[in-house]
CSV table of N, CA and C in Angstrom, one decimal:
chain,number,residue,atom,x,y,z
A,1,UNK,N,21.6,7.4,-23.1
A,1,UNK,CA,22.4,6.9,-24.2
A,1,UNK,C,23.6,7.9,-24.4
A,2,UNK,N,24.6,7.5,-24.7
A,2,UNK,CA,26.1,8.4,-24.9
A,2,UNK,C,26.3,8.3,-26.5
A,3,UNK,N,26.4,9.2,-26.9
A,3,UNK,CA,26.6,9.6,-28.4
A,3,UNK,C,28.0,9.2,-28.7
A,4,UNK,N,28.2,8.3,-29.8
A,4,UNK,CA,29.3,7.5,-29.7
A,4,UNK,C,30.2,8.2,-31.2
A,5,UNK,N,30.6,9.2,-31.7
A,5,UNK,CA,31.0,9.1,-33.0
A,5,UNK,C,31.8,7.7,-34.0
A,6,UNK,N,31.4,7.6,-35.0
A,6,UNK,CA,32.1,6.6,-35.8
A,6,UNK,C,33.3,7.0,-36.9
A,7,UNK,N,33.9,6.2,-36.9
A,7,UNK,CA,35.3,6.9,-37.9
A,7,UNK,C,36.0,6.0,-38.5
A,8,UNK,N,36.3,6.1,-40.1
A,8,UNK,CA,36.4,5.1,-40.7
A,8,UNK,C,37.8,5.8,-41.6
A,9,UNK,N,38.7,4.5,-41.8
A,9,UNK,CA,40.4,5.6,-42.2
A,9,UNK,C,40.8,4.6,-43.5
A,10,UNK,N,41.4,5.0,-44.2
A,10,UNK,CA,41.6,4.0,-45.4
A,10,UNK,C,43.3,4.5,-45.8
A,11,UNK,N,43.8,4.2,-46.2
A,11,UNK,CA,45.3,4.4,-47.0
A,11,UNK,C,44.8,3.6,-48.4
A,12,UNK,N,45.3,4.8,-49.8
A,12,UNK,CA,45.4,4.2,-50.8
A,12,UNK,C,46.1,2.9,-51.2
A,13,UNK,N,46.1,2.1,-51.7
A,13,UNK,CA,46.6,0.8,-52.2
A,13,UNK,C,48.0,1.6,-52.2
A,14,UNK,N,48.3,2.4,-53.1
A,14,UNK,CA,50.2,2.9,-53.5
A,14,UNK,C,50.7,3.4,-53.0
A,15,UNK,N,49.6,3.8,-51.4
A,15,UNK,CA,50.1,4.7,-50.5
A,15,UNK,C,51.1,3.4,-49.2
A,16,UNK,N,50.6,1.8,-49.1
A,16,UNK,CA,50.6,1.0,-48.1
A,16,UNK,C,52.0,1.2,-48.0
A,17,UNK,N,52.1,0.4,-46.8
A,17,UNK,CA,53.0,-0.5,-46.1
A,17,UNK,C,54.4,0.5,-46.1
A,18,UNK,N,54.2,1.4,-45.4
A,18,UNK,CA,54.8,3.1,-45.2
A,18,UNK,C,54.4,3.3,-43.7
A,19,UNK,N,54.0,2.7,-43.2
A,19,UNK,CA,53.2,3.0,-41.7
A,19,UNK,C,52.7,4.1,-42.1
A,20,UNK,N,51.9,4.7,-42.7
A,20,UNK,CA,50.9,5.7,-43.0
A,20,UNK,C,49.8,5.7,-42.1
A,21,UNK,N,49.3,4.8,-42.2
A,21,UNK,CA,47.9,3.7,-41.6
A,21,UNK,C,48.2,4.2,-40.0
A,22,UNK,N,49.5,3.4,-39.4
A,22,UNK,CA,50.0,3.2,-38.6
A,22,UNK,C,50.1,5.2,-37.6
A,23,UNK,N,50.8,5.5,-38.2
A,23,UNK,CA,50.9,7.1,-37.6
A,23,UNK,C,50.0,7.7,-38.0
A,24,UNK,N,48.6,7.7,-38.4
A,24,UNK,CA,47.2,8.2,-38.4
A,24,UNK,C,46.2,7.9,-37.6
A,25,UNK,N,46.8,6.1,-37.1
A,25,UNK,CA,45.9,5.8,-36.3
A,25,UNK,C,46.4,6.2,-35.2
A,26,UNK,N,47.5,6.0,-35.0
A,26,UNK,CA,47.9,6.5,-33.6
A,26,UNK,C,47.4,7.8,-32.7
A,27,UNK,N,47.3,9.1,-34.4
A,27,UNK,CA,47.4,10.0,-33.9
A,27,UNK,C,45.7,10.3,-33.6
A,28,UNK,N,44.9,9.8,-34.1
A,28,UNK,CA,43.6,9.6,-33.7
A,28,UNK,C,43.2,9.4,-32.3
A,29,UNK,N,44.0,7.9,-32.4
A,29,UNK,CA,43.9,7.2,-31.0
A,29,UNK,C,43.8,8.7,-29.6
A,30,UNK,N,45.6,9.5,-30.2
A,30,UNK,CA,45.6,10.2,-28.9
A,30,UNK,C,44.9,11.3,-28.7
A,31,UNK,N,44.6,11.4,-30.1
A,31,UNK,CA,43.2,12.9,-30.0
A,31,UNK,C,42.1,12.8,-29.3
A,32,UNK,N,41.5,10.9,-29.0
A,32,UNK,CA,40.2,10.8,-28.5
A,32,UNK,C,40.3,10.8,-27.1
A,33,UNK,N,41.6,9.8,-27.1
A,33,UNK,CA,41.9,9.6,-25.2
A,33,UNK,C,41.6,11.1,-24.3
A,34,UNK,N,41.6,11.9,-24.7
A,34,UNK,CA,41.1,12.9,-24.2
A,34,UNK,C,40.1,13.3,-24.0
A,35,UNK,N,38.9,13.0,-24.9
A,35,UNK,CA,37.6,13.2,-25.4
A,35,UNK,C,36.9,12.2,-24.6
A,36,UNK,N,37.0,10.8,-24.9
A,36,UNK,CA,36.2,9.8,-24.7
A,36,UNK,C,36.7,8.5,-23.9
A,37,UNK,N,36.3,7.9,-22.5
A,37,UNK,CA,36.6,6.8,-22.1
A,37,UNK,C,37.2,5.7,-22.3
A,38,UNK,N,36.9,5.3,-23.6
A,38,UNK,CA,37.0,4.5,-24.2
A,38,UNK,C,36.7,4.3,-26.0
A,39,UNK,N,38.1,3.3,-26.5
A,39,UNK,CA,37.4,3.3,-28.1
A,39,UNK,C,37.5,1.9,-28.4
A,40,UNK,N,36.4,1.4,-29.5
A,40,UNK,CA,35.8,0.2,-29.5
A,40,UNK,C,36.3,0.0,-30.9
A,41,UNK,N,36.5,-0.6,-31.8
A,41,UNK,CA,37.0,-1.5,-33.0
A,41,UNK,C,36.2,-2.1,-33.4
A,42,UNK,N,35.5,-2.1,-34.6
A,42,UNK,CA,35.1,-3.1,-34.9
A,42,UNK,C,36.0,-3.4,-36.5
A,43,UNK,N,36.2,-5.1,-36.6
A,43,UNK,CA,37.3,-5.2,-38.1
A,43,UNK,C,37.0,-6.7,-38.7
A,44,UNK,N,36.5,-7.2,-39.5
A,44,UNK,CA,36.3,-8.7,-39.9
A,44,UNK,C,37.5,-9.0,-39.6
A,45,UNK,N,37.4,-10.9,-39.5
A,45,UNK,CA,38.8,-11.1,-39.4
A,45,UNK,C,39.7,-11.0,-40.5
A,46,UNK,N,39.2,-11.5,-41.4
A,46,UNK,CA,39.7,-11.2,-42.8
A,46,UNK,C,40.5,-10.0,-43.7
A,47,UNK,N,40.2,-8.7,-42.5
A,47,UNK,CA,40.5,-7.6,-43.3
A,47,UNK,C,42.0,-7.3,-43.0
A,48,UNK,N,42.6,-7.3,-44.3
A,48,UNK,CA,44.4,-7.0,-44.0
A,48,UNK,C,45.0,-6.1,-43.1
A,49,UNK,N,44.0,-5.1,-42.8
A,49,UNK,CA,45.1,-4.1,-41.5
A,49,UNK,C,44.2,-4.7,-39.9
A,50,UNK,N,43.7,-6.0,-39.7
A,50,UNK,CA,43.8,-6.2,-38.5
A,50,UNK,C,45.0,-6.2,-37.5
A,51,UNK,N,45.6,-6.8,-38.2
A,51,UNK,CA,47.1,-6.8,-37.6
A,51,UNK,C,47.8,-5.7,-37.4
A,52,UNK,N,47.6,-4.0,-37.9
A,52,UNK,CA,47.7,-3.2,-37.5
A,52,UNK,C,47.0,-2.7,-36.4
A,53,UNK,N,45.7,-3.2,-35.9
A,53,UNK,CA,45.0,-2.3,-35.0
A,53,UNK,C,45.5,-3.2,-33.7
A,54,UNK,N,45.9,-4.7,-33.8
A,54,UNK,CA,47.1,-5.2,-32.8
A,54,UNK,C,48.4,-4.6,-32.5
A,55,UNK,N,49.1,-4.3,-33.4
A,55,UNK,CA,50.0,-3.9,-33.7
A,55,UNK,C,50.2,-2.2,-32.5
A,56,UNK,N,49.1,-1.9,-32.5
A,56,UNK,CA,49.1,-0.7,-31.6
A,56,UNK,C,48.1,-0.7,-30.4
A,57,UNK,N,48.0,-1.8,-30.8
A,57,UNK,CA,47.1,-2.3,-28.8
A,57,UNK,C,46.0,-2.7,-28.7
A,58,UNK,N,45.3,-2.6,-29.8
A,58,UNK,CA,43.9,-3.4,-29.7
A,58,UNK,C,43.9,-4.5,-29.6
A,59,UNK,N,42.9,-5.0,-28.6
A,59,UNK,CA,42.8,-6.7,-28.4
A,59,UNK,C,41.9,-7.2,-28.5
A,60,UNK,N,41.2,-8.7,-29.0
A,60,UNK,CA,40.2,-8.9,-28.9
A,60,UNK,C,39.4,-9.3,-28.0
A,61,UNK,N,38.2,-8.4,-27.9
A,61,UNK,CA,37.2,-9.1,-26.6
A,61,UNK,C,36.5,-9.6,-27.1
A,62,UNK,N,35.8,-10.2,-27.6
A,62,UNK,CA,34.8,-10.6,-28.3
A,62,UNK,C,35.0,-11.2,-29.9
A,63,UNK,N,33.5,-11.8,-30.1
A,63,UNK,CA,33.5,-11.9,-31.6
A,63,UNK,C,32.3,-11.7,-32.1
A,64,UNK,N,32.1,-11.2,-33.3
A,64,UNK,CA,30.7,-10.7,-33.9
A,64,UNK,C,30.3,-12.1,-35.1
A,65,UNK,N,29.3,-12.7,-35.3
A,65,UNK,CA,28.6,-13.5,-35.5
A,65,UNK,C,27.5,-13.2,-36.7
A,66,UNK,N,27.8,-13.8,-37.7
A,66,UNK,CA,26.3,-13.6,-38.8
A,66,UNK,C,26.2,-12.0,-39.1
A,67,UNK,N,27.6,-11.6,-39.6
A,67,UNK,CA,27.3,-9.9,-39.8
A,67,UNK,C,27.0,-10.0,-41.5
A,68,UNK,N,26.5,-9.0,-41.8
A,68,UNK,CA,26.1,-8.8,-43.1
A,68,UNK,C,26.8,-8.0,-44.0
């Protein structure tokens, strides 16, 4: 089994729509590419910055079903 770390990023409500989100994630993104194979997403559909994790390249493979 490969030890996967998890990471969870938020921008304040009066901080948005600044690309804040946007140049944090990014810079994450390039911190791991070096570290780890690959990085996986998980995001309801519903949640307002999905469109950011498209926005910088995430696609979807899949769909998750009866989450809680």
């Amino acid at each position: 089994t490969i030890a996967a770390p998890e990471l969870a990023i938020a921008v304040l409500p009066t901080h948005r729509n600044r690309q804040i989100g946007q140049r944090l994630l990014k810079a994450l993104i390039d911190e791991a590419r070096g570290h780890y194979p690959a990085i996986m997403l998980n995001v309801r559909e519903n949640n307002p910055a999905a469109h950011l994790y498209q926005r910088v390249g995430f696609i979807t493979v899949g769909k998750m079903t009866n989450r809680a």
